[in-house]
Amino acid sequence: MSRVLVIGCGGVANVAIRKCCQADDVFTELCIASRTKSKCDALAEALKGKTKTVVTTAQVNADSVDELVALINSYKPDLVMNIALPYQDLTIMDACLICGVNYMDTANYEPEDTDDPEWRKIYEKRCEEKGFSAYFDYSWQWAYKEKFEQAGLTALLGCGFDPGVTQAYCAYAKKHEFDTIDTIDILDCNGGDHGYAFATNFNPEVNLREVSAPGSYIENGKWVEVPAMSIKREYDFDSVGKKDMYLLHHEELESLAVNIPEVKRIRFFMTFGQSYLTHMKCLENVGMLSTTPINFEGHEIVPIKFLKALLPDPASLGPRTHGKTNIGCIFTGKKDGQDKTYYIYNVCDHQECYKEVESQAISYTTGVPAMCGAMMLLTGKWTEKGVHTVEEFDPDPFIEALDKYGLPKRESHAPVLVE
Ligand code: NDP
């Protein structure tokens, strides 16, 4: 028995909500609240007669703590699932603290306005001190640790696939396969083809910011930053085949370095096709990825938001995307004094996802872990109070739930390593 408030009703939330409704013994009541209520109503309508979960809807501007507090106080949920955008993480965390409710999300905080001078001052100091320049980092949400602990509440951060499942894989490797882990390579491969020359698989603004930022990795406890897309490798992925992949900065590197401190090197690679990279470079060169507003014929527009309006809606890619994703982690380390390697990953088929929940695999591989993470909190499997990332919890029940709800793990004890 639980009451859950989901904030956001985009590509990822659509999957998470549909999956919650499959587990209607756990998710007995669910309210979908977002900026555009009509999208919440359409999903509630589509779910009618397919689930025992009692689904209601609401309108909310999640940038407003007051609106969130009013909604939470009227619905009285056991958990708030933030599946809106990373820009809303802090306002939703604030509202959860005020109302005394557990919190979770799928991506760590970044500001919508990266030109805000107050934010910029803190950001520039962090770049200097830590040595990576991505706009997102955990410091903003880790700053809530004591407040959540003192309130006896849990905030689960970044419970999608990457971040999310990748950290559960690290905790699982540490628990079952290794005494010490030396290196972790996270490999995110999307072998899907949607037939467009250029489209992003999740929110274009967040996606393009992430992939156009400098790459970075952790070596011997320190960040090493490199120009965007400057480290390229080829890897032969199970069920997908050979793909070019590029080293990116990614949020779980930061928490893994803290929570598995023995690891000497942590890297993250993502596959991109040439067409995607050429388009992105061109858009960047002409200023279309900028978040700084410009005046155009008397109107203020933000170039990246305008670009978002032109690009296909990620939620519309489902029916036309074919192929598979393969996301996982390769480890080197030691067990009983012996050197060892291990690869744990998931393969997910875009069309299978579409058949099941009318979505492509990127939203699916994020929405299913969000639902499974919520299930861990609601069923008392993960109870630690404070602000935590996925690798801090017992990975076993979570990976079991992923196996059951559509993202089964595959393993290899003799993987090809990434050079
Ligand atoms: P979408 O853009 O498809 O959906 C975002 C939703 O949030 C929309 O329904 C939008 O409303 C709503 N929203 C935005 N701003 C507000 C606001 N101020 N108040 C209320 N609702 C708001 O994004 P995705 O579904 O693709 O992504 C959702 C999250 O998942 C993002 O944080 C993304 O970074 C994360 N993600 C995580 C991954 C992982 O593996 N961990 C992978 C992929 C994504 P409206 O309909 O009005 O626009």
Short mmCIF file of C-alpha atoms and ligand atoms in Angstrom, two decimals:
data_model
loop_
_atom_site.label_atom_id
_atom_site.label_comp_id
_atom_site.label_asym_id
_atom_site.label_seq_id
_atom_site.Cartn_x
_atom_site.Cartn_y
_atom_site.Cartn_z
CA MET A 1 0.00 0.00 0.00
CA SER A 2 1.54 3.29 -1.00
CA ARG A 3 0.77 6.73 -2.34
CA VAL A 4 3.27 8.12 -4.78
CA LEU A 5 3.45 11.56 -6.37
CA VAL A 6 5.26 11.60 -9.71
CA ILE A 7 6.40 15.02 -10.94
CA GLY A 8 6.93 15.28 -14.71
CA CYS A 9 5.12 13.51 -17.50
CA GLY A 10 7.71 13.33 -20.29
CA GLY A 11 9.40 10.37 -21.98
CA VAL A 12 10.96 8.84 -18.85
CA ALA A 13 8.00 9.50 -16.55
CA ASN A 14 5.65 7.82 -19.04
CA VAL A 15 7.63 4.59 -18.74
CA ALA A 16 8.13 4.82 -14.98
CA ILE A 17 4.39 5.42 -14.41
CA ARG A 18 3.32 2.57 -16.72
CA LYS A 19 5.75 0.26 -14.91
CA CYS A 20 4.50 1.41 -11.47
CA CYS A 21 1.01 0.50 -12.66
CA GLN A 22 2.25 -3.01 -13.56
CA ALA A 23 3.32 -3.39 -9.90
CA ASP A 24 -0.07 -2.28 -8.59
CA ASP A 25 0.32 -4.31 -5.39
CA VAL A 26 3.09 -1.86 -4.35
CA PHE A 27 1.96 1.32 -6.14
CA THR A 28 -1.64 1.39 -4.98
CA GLU A 29 -2.26 5.12 -5.51
CA LEU A 30 -0.38 7.43 -7.82
CA CYS A 31 -0.74 11.11 -8.72
CA ILE A 32 0.85 12.36 -11.94
CA ALA A 33 1.63 16.07 -11.67
CA SER A 34 3.38 18.17 -14.26
CA ARG A 35 3.52 21.58 -15.89
CA THR A 36 1.19 20.53 -18.72
CA LYS A 37 -1.73 18.73 -17.06
CA SER A 38 -3.22 17.55 -20.37
CA LYS A 39 -0.25 15.16 -20.80
CA CYS A 40 -0.92 13.71 -17.31
CA ASP A 41 -4.63 13.32 -18.13
CA ALA A 42 -3.83 11.58 -21.43
CA LEU A 43 -1.59 9.06 -19.67
CA ALA A 44 -4.15 8.48 -16.88
CA GLU A 45 -6.76 7.86 -19.59
CA ALA A 46 -4.48 5.40 -21.42
CA LEU A 47 -3.98 3.46 -18.17
CA LYS A 48 -7.71 3.15 -17.38
CA GLY A 49 -8.78 -0.46 -17.04
CA LYS A 50 -5.18 -1.74 -17.30
CA THR A 51 -4.17 -1.41 -13.65
CA LYS A 52 -5.52 -1.54 -10.11
CA THR A 53 -3.42 1.53 -9.23
CA VAL A 54 -5.69 4.50 -8.54
CA VAL A 55 -4.28 7.20 -10.83
CA THR A 56 -5.08 10.89 -10.40
CA THR A 57 -3.53 13.98 -12.00
CA ALA A 58 -2.60 17.53 -11.05
CA GLN A 59 -0.99 20.63 -12.46
CA VAL A 60 2.15 21.94 -10.79
CA ASN A 61 4.98 24.32 -11.54
CA ALA A 62 7.86 22.47 -9.89
CA ASP A 63 10.01 25.60 -9.91
CA SER A 64 7.76 26.91 -7.14
CA VAL A 65 8.33 25.46 -3.66
CA ASP A 66 4.99 26.92 -2.51
CA GLU A 67 3.03 25.16 -5.28
CA LEU A 68 4.85 21.90 -4.55
CA VAL A 69 4.20 22.16 -0.80
CA ALA A 70 0.49 22.79 -1.42
CA LEU A 71 0.27 19.76 -3.73
CA ILE A 72 2.25 17.45 -1.43
CA ASN A 73 0.22 18.52 1.60
CA SER A 74 -3.04 17.88 -0.20
CA TYR A 75 -2.05 14.50 -1.73
CA LYS A 76 0.06 13.29 1.24
CA PRO A 77 2.30 10.87 -0.66
CA ASP A 78 4.80 8.44 0.91
CA LEU A 79 7.31 9.29 -1.81
CA VAL A 80 7.84 12.01 -4.41
CA MET A 81 9.40 10.77 -7.65
CA ASN A 82 10.99 13.70 -9.45
CA ILE A 83 11.04 12.77 -13.14
CA ALA A 84 10.82 16.36 -14.37
CA LEU A 85 14.13 18.01 -15.23
CA PRO A 86 17.35 18.38 -13.22
CA TYR A 87 16.52 22.09 -12.89
CA GLN A 88 13.76 21.22 -10.41
CA ASP A 89 15.79 18.95 -8.10
CA LEU A 90 16.39 21.51 -5.37
CA THR A 91 12.90 23.01 -5.25
CA ILE A 92 11.39 19.52 -5.01
CA MET A 93 13.89 18.49 -2.31
CA ASP A 94 13.03 21.66 -0.37
CA ALA A 95 9.32 20.88 -0.63
CA CYS A 96 9.88 17.27 0.50
CA LEU A 97 11.77 18.50 3.57
CA ILE A 98 9.02 20.97 4.45
CA CYS A 99 6.35 18.27 4.10
CA GLY A 100 8.36 15.37 5.61
CA VAL A 101 8.29 13.10 2.54
CA ASN A 102 10.94 10.85 0.94
CA TYR A 103 12.41 11.99 -2.39
CA MET A 104 14.00 10.47 -5.46
CA ASP A 105 15.17 11.60 -8.90
CA THR A 106 16.99 10.40 -12.02
CA ALA A 107 19.55 13.13 -12.68
CA ASN A 108 21.59 15.46 -10.50
CA TYR A 109 20.99 19.16 -10.16
CA GLU A 110 22.01 21.66 -12.76
CA PRO A 111 20.65 25.19 -13.11
CA GLU A 112 18.47 26.16 -16.03
CA ASP A 113 20.25 29.51 -16.28
CA THR A 114 23.99 28.90 -16.37
CA ASP A 115 24.58 32.66 -16.73
CA ASP A 116 23.13 33.37 -13.27
CA PRO A 117 26.03 35.27 -11.63
CA GLU A 118 25.40 33.82 -8.16
CA TRP A 119 25.47 30.23 -9.43
CA ARG A 120 28.40 31.01 -11.76
CA LYS A 121 30.58 32.19 -8.84
CA ILE A 122 30.09 28.90 -6.99
CA TYR A 123 30.50 26.90 -10.20
CA GLU A 124 33.78 28.55 -11.14
CA LYS A 125 35.19 27.95 -7.65
CA ARG A 126 34.16 24.27 -7.93
CA CYS A 127 35.78 23.92 -11.38
CA GLU A 128 39.03 25.21 -9.93
CA GLU A 129 38.91 23.09 -6.76
CA LYS A 130 37.65 19.82 -8.28
CA GLY A 131 39.04 20.02 -11.82
CA PHE A 132 35.99 19.29 -13.99
CA SER A 133 33.79 21.84 -15.69
CA ALA A 134 30.44 20.07 -16.34
CA TYR A 135 27.49 22.21 -15.27
CA PHE A 136 26.10 19.44 -13.09
CA ASP A 137 27.64 18.00 -9.95
CA TYR A 138 26.51 16.46 -6.69
CA SER A 139 27.59 19.26 -4.34
CA TRP A 140 24.19 21.00 -4.46
CA GLN A 141 22.24 17.93 -3.43
CA TRP A 142 24.86 16.49 -1.08
CA ALA A 143 24.50 19.76 0.82
CA TYR A 144 21.05 18.45 1.91
CA LYS A 145 22.51 15.35 3.63
CA GLU A 146 22.19 16.53 7.23
CA LYS A 147 18.75 18.05 6.69
CA PHE A 148 17.36 14.77 5.33
CA GLU A 149 19.10 12.74 8.05
CA GLN A 150 17.73 14.98 10.79
CA ALA A 151 14.25 14.82 9.30
CA GLY A 152 14.48 10.99 9.21
CA LEU A 153 13.95 11.06 5.44
CA THR A 154 15.65 9.44 2.46
CA ALA A 155 16.62 11.18 -0.77
CA LEU A 156 17.67 8.74 -3.48
CA LEU A 157 19.64 10.49 -6.22
CA GLY A 158 20.07 9.53 -9.85
CA CYS A 159 18.05 6.33 -10.06
CA GLY A 160 17.88 5.85 -13.84
CA PHE A 161 20.23 3.59 -15.79
CA ASP A 162 23.29 5.79 -15.93
CA PRO A 163 23.38 7.16 -13.32
CA GLY A 164 21.49 4.50 -11.39
CA VAL A 165 21.81 0.90 -12.51
CA THR A 166 25.49 1.44 -13.37
CA GLN A 167 26.14 2.22 -9.68
CA ALA A 168 24.10 -0.81 -8.57
CA TYR A 169 26.33 -2.87 -10.90
CA CYS A 170 29.39 -1.41 -9.14
CA ALA A 171 27.96 -2.25 -5.71
CA TYR A 172 27.09 -5.74 -6.98
CA ALA A 173 30.62 -6.29 -8.35
CA LYS A 174 32.10 -5.15 -5.06
CA LYS A 175 29.75 -7.39 -3.03
CA HIS A 176 29.93 -10.57 -5.10
CA GLU A 177 32.95 -10.52 -7.42
CA PHE A 178 35.88 -8.58 -5.98
CA ASP A 179 37.81 -7.92 -2.78
CA THR A 180 39.17 -4.76 -4.38
CA ILE A 181 38.21 -3.02 -7.63
CA ASP A 182 41.05 -1.33 -9.56
CA THR A 183 39.27 0.10 -12.60
CA ILE A 184 35.70 0.71 -13.75
CA ASP A 185 34.72 1.48 -17.34
CA ILE A 186 31.04 2.35 -17.83
CA LEU A 187 29.96 1.70 -21.42
CA ASP A 188 26.71 3.15 -22.73
CA CYS A 189 25.90 1.94 -26.22
CA ASN A 190 22.80 2.89 -28.17
CA GLY A 191 22.68 0.79 -31.31
CA GLY A 192 19.22 2.13 -32.16
CA ASP A 193 18.33 3.93 -35.38
CA HIS A 194 15.33 6.31 -35.54
CA GLY A 195 15.85 7.25 -39.18
CA TYR A 196 16.27 11.00 -38.52
CA ALA A 197 19.54 12.72 -39.43
CA PHE A 198 19.54 14.24 -35.94
CA ALA A 199 17.43 13.74 -32.82
CA THR A 200 18.14 13.23 -29.15
CA ASN A 201 16.83 10.27 -27.18
CA PHE A 202 15.94 12.25 -24.10
CA ASN A 203 15.36 15.90 -23.30
CA PRO A 204 17.42 17.66 -26.01
CA GLU A 205 18.52 20.53 -23.80
CA VAL A 206 19.89 18.30 -21.04
CA ASN A 207 21.32 15.80 -23.54
CA LEU A 208 23.15 18.35 -25.69
CA ARG A 209 24.58 20.16 -22.70
CA GLU A 210 25.95 16.85 -21.43
CA VAL A 211 27.61 15.67 -24.64
CA SER A 212 29.04 19.04 -25.71
CA ALA A 213 30.85 19.50 -22.37
CA PRO A 214 34.54 18.57 -21.94
CA GLY A 215 35.14 14.89 -21.16
CA SER A 216 36.70 13.85 -17.87
CA TYR A 217 37.65 10.79 -15.89
CA ILE A 218 39.10 9.97 -12.50
CA GLU A 219 42.63 8.67 -12.13
CA ASN A 220 44.24 8.09 -8.74
CA GLY A 221 41.65 10.21 -6.97
CA LYS A 222 41.99 13.19 -9.32
CA TRP A 223 39.88 14.47 -12.22
CA VAL A 224 41.56 14.53 -15.62
CA GLU A 225 39.70 16.79 -18.08
CA VAL A 226 40.03 16.48 -21.87
CA PRO A 227 38.38 18.33 -24.77
CA ALA A 228 34.88 17.10 -25.72
CA MET A 229 34.92 13.91 -27.84
CA SER A 230 38.73 13.80 -27.88
CA ILE A 231 39.07 10.22 -26.55
CA LYS A 232 37.57 7.68 -28.92
CA ARG A 233 37.55 3.87 -28.72
CA GLU A 234 35.86 1.15 -30.71
CA TYR A 235 34.07 -1.66 -28.86
CA ASP A 236 32.29 -4.77 -30.05
CA PHE A 237 29.05 -4.82 -28.02
CA ASP A 238 27.09 -8.00 -27.39
CA SER A 239 23.88 -8.01 -29.52
CA VAL A 240 24.80 -4.67 -31.16
CA GLY A 241 28.22 -5.07 -32.79
CA LYS A 242 31.13 -2.69 -33.27
CA LYS A 243 30.53 0.95 -32.38
CA ASP A 244 32.66 4.06 -31.85
CA MET A 245 32.41 5.38 -28.33
CA TYR A 246 33.69 8.61 -26.77
CA LEU A 247 34.80 9.45 -23.26
CA LEU A 248 32.33 11.78 -21.50
CA HIS A 249 32.06 13.35 -18.09
CA HIS A 250 29.21 11.63 -16.25
CA GLU A 251 27.70 12.20 -12.84
CA GLU A 252 28.17 8.74 -11.34
CA LEU A 253 31.96 9.05 -11.65
CA GLU A 254 31.83 11.63 -8.87
CA SER A 255 29.87 9.53 -6.38
CA LEU A 256 31.65 6.26 -7.23
CA ALA A 257 35.03 7.90 -6.49
CA VAL A 258 33.70 8.77 -3.03
CA ASN A 259 31.91 5.49 -2.29
CA ILE A 260 34.46 3.02 -3.73
CA PRO A 261 37.62 4.99 -2.91
CA GLU A 262 40.06 2.17 -3.73
CA VAL A 263 39.28 2.44 -7.49
CA LYS A 264 42.29 3.81 -9.37
CA ARG A 265 40.51 4.79 -12.59
CA ILE A 266 36.86 5.38 -13.50
CA ARG A 267 35.82 6.27 -17.05
CA PHE A 268 32.52 6.65 -18.90
CA PHE A 269 32.08 6.05 -22.63
CA MET A 270 29.02 6.63 -24.81
CA THR A 271 28.52 5.61 -28.43
CA PHE A 272 27.68 8.23 -31.07
CA GLY A 273 27.23 7.92 -34.81
CA GLN A 274 29.05 10.27 -37.15
CA SER A 275 25.82 12.00 -38.25
CA TYR A 276 24.97 12.93 -34.64
CA LEU A 277 28.46 14.30 -33.98
CA THR A 278 28.60 16.33 -37.21
CA HIS A 279 25.20 17.89 -36.53
CA MET A 280 26.07 18.64 -32.91
CA LYS A 281 29.39 20.29 -33.84
CA CYS A 282 27.70 22.41 -36.49
CA LEU A 283 24.89 23.48 -34.12
CA GLU A 284 27.48 24.32 -31.47
CA ASN A 285 29.61 26.31 -33.93
CA VAL A 286 26.67 28.46 -34.99
CA GLY A 287 25.61 29.10 -31.39
CA MET A 288 22.46 26.96 -31.31
CA LEU A 289 23.54 25.14 -28.12
CA SER A 290 23.86 28.40 -26.19
CA THR A 291 21.74 28.91 -23.06
CA THR A 292 22.24 32.68 -23.16
CA PRO A 293 19.07 34.51 -24.29
CA ILE A 294 19.32 36.62 -27.45
CA ASN A 295 16.93 39.23 -28.82
CA PHE A 296 15.35 38.15 -32.09
CA GLU A 297 12.96 40.54 -33.81
CA GLY A 298 11.81 41.96 -30.51
CA HIS A 299 11.48 38.61 -28.74
CA GLU A 300 13.92 37.11 -26.28
CA ILE A 301 14.82 33.53 -27.21
CA VAL A 302 17.22 31.00 -25.72
CA PRO A 303 18.94 29.27 -28.68
CA ILE A 304 18.96 25.75 -27.17
CA LYS A 305 15.27 26.04 -26.22
CA PHE A 306 14.43 27.13 -29.76
CA LEU A 307 16.42 24.16 -31.07
CA LYS A 308 14.45 21.88 -28.71
CA ALA A 309 11.23 23.15 -30.28
CA LEU A 310 12.54 22.22 -33.75
CA LEU A 311 13.84 18.74 -32.90
CA PRO A 312 11.63 15.65 -32.78
CA ASP A 313 10.09 15.09 -29.34
CA PRO A 314 12.08 12.17 -27.82
CA ALA A 315 8.74 10.60 -26.83
CA SER A 316 7.83 10.42 -30.54
CA LEU A 317 10.86 8.29 -31.48
CA GLY A 318 9.38 5.08 -30.06
CA PRO A 319 7.57 3.69 -33.10
CA ARG A 320 10.46 4.43 -35.48
CA THR A 321 13.47 3.32 -33.43
CA HIS A 322 14.91 -0.11 -34.22
CA GLY A 323 17.92 -1.85 -32.71
CA LYS A 324 19.24 -2.41 -29.20
CA THR A 325 20.97 -0.65 -26.34
CA ASN A 326 23.76 -2.26 -24.33
CA ILE A 327 24.76 -0.50 -21.11
CA GLY A 328 27.02 -1.83 -18.38
CA CYS A 329 30.30 -1.78 -16.48
CA ILE A 330 33.62 -3.55 -17.00
CA PHE A 331 35.75 -4.05 -13.90
CA THR A 332 39.31 -5.10 -13.19
CA GLY A 333 40.44 -5.94 -9.67
CA LYS A 334 41.37 -8.70 -7.27
CA LYS A 335 39.60 -11.61 -5.61
CA ASP A 336 41.46 -13.85 -3.14
CA GLY A 337 44.75 -12.35 -4.27
CA GLN A 338 44.12 -13.15 -7.96
CA ASP A 339 43.66 -10.63 -10.79
CA LYS A 340 40.14 -10.73 -12.16
CA THR A 341 37.93 -9.06 -14.79
CA TYR A 342 34.14 -8.86 -14.90
CA TYR A 343 31.48 -7.28 -17.14
CA ILE A 344 27.85 -6.80 -16.12
CA TYR A 345 25.41 -5.21 -18.55
CA ASN A 346 21.89 -5.13 -19.93
CA VAL A 347 20.72 -5.41 -23.52
CA CYS A 348 17.40 -3.77 -24.33
CA ASP A 349 15.48 -3.79 -27.61
CA HIS A 350 13.86 -0.54 -28.77
CA GLN A 351 10.92 -2.23 -30.53
CA GLU A 352 10.23 -4.60 -27.61
CA CYS A 353 10.02 -1.53 -25.34
CA TYR A 354 7.67 0.17 -27.74
CA LYS A 355 5.39 -2.85 -27.82
CA GLU A 356 5.26 -2.95 -24.03
CA VAL A 357 5.04 0.73 -23.01
CA GLU A 358 4.95 2.77 -26.24
CA SER A 359 8.45 4.16 -25.71
CA GLN A 360 11.96 3.74 -27.09
CA ALA A 361 14.65 2.01 -25.03
CA ILE A 362 16.37 5.14 -23.67
CA SER A 363 13.26 6.23 -21.77
CA TYR A 364 12.60 2.56 -20.90
CA THR A 365 16.08 1.93 -19.47
CA THR A 366 15.64 5.07 -17.32
CA GLY A 367 11.99 4.66 -16.33
CA VAL A 368 12.22 1.03 -15.21
CA PRO A 369 15.08 1.69 -12.70
CA ALA A 370 13.18 4.74 -11.43
CA MET A 371 10.20 2.49 -10.70
CA CYS A 372 12.41 -0.24 -9.15
CA GLY A 373 14.20 2.35 -6.97
CA ALA A 374 10.84 3.67 -5.78
CA MET A 375 9.83 0.09 -5.02
CA MET A 376 12.99 -0.38 -2.89
CA LEU A 377 12.07 2.68 -0.80
CA LEU A 378 8.36 1.85 -0.53
CA THR A 379 8.87 -1.80 0.46
CA GLY A 380 11.53 -1.00 3.06
CA LYS A 381 14.42 -2.67 1.21
CA TRP A 382 16.38 0.60 1.19
CA THR A 383 15.90 2.50 4.43
CA GLU A 384 19.09 4.52 5.00
CA LYS A 385 18.19 8.10 5.93
CA GLY A 386 19.95 11.08 4.39
CA VAL A 387 20.91 11.79 0.76
CA HIS A 388 22.29 8.78 -1.09
CA THR A 389 23.28 7.50 -4.51
CA VAL A 390 22.39 4.01 -5.69
CA GLU A 391 25.75 2.33 -4.94
CA GLU A 392 25.26 3.07 -1.23
CA PHE A 393 22.36 0.60 -0.99
CA ASP A 394 22.18 -3.21 -1.17
CA PRO A 395 22.25 -3.94 -4.93
CA ASP A 396 20.68 -7.43 -4.72
CA PRO A 397 16.94 -6.67 -4.35
CA PHE A 398 17.22 -3.83 -6.89
CA ILE A 399 18.95 -5.99 -9.51
CA GLU A 400 16.38 -8.73 -8.82
CA ALA A 401 13.59 -6.21 -9.46
CA LEU A 402 15.29 -5.04 -12.68
CA ASP A 403 15.51 -8.67 -13.82
CA LYS A 404 11.79 -9.06 -13.15
CA TYR A 405 10.56 -5.78 -14.63
CA GLY A 406 12.37 -5.80 -17.98
CA LEU A 407 16.08 -5.06 -17.59
CA PRO A 408 17.75 -8.43 -16.88
CA LYS A 409 21.49 -8.46 -16.29
CA ARG A 410 24.02 -10.33 -18.42
CA GLU A 411 27.52 -11.19 -17.23
CA SER A 412 30.92 -12.10 -18.61
CA HIS A 413 33.98 -13.17 -16.64
CA ALA A 414 36.30 -12.76 -19.63
CA PRO A 415 35.34 -9.45 -21.24
CA VAL A 416 37.42 -7.61 -23.82
CA LEU A 417 38.86 -4.66 -21.91
CA VAL A 418 38.83 -1.07 -23.15
CA GLU A 419 42.35 0.17 -23.89
P1 NDP B 1 11.14 15.32 -20.93
O1 NDP B 1 11.56 16.67 -21.38
O2 NDP B 1 10.54 14.36 -21.90
O3 NDP B 1 10.09 15.46 -19.71
C1 NDP B 1 10.24 16.38 -18.68
C2 NDP B 1 8.89 16.53 -17.99
O4 NDP B 1 9.07 17.44 -16.89
C3 NDP B 1 7.82 17.14 -18.89
O5 NDP B 1 6.60 16.49 -18.63
C4 NDP B 1 7.79 18.60 -18.46
O6 NDP B 1 6.56 19.23 -18.63
C5 NDP B 1 8.05 18.43 -16.98
N1 NDP B 1 8.54 19.69 -16.44
C6 NDP B 1 9.58 20.45 -16.87
N2 NDP B 1 9.68 21.56 -16.14
C7 NDP B 1 8.69 21.52 -15.23
C8 NDP B 1 8.28 22.37 -14.18
N3 NDP B 1 8.90 23.51 -13.93
N4 NDP B 1 7.21 21.99 -13.44
C9 NDP B 1 6.57 20.82 -13.67
N5 NDP B 1 6.92 19.96 -14.63
C10 NDP B 1 7.97 20.32 -15.41
O7 NDP B 1 12.42 14.70 -20.20
P2 NDP B 1 12.78 13.13 -20.07
O8 NDP B 1 11.59 12.37 -19.66
O9 NDP B 1 13.55 12.75 -21.27
O10 NDP B 1 13.80 13.18 -18.84
C11 NDP B 1 13.34 13.23 -17.51
C12 NDP B 1 14.53 13.20 -16.55
O11 NDP B 1 15.25 11.97 -16.70
C13 NDP B 1 15.56 14.31 -16.79
O12 NDP B 1 15.97 14.80 -15.55
C14 NDP B 1 16.70 13.59 -17.47
O13 NDP B 1 17.94 14.23 -17.24
C15 NDP B 1 16.64 12.24 -16.77
N6 NDP B 1 17.31 11.15 -17.48
C16 NDP B 1 18.09 10.30 -16.75
C17 NDP B 1 18.74 9.23 -17.34
C18 NDP B 1 19.48 8.24 -16.51
O14 NDP B 1 19.84 7.18 -17.03
N7 NDP B 1 19.70 8.46 -15.26
C19 NDP B 1 18.65 9.01 -18.79
C20 NDP B 1 17.72 9.89 -19.48
C21 NDP B 1 17.11 10.94 -18.82
P3 NDP B 1 6.02 19.75 -20.07
O15 NDP B 1 5.35 18.56 -20.64
O16 NDP B 1 5.14 20.88 -19.77
O17 NDP B 1 7.26 20.16 -20.85
#
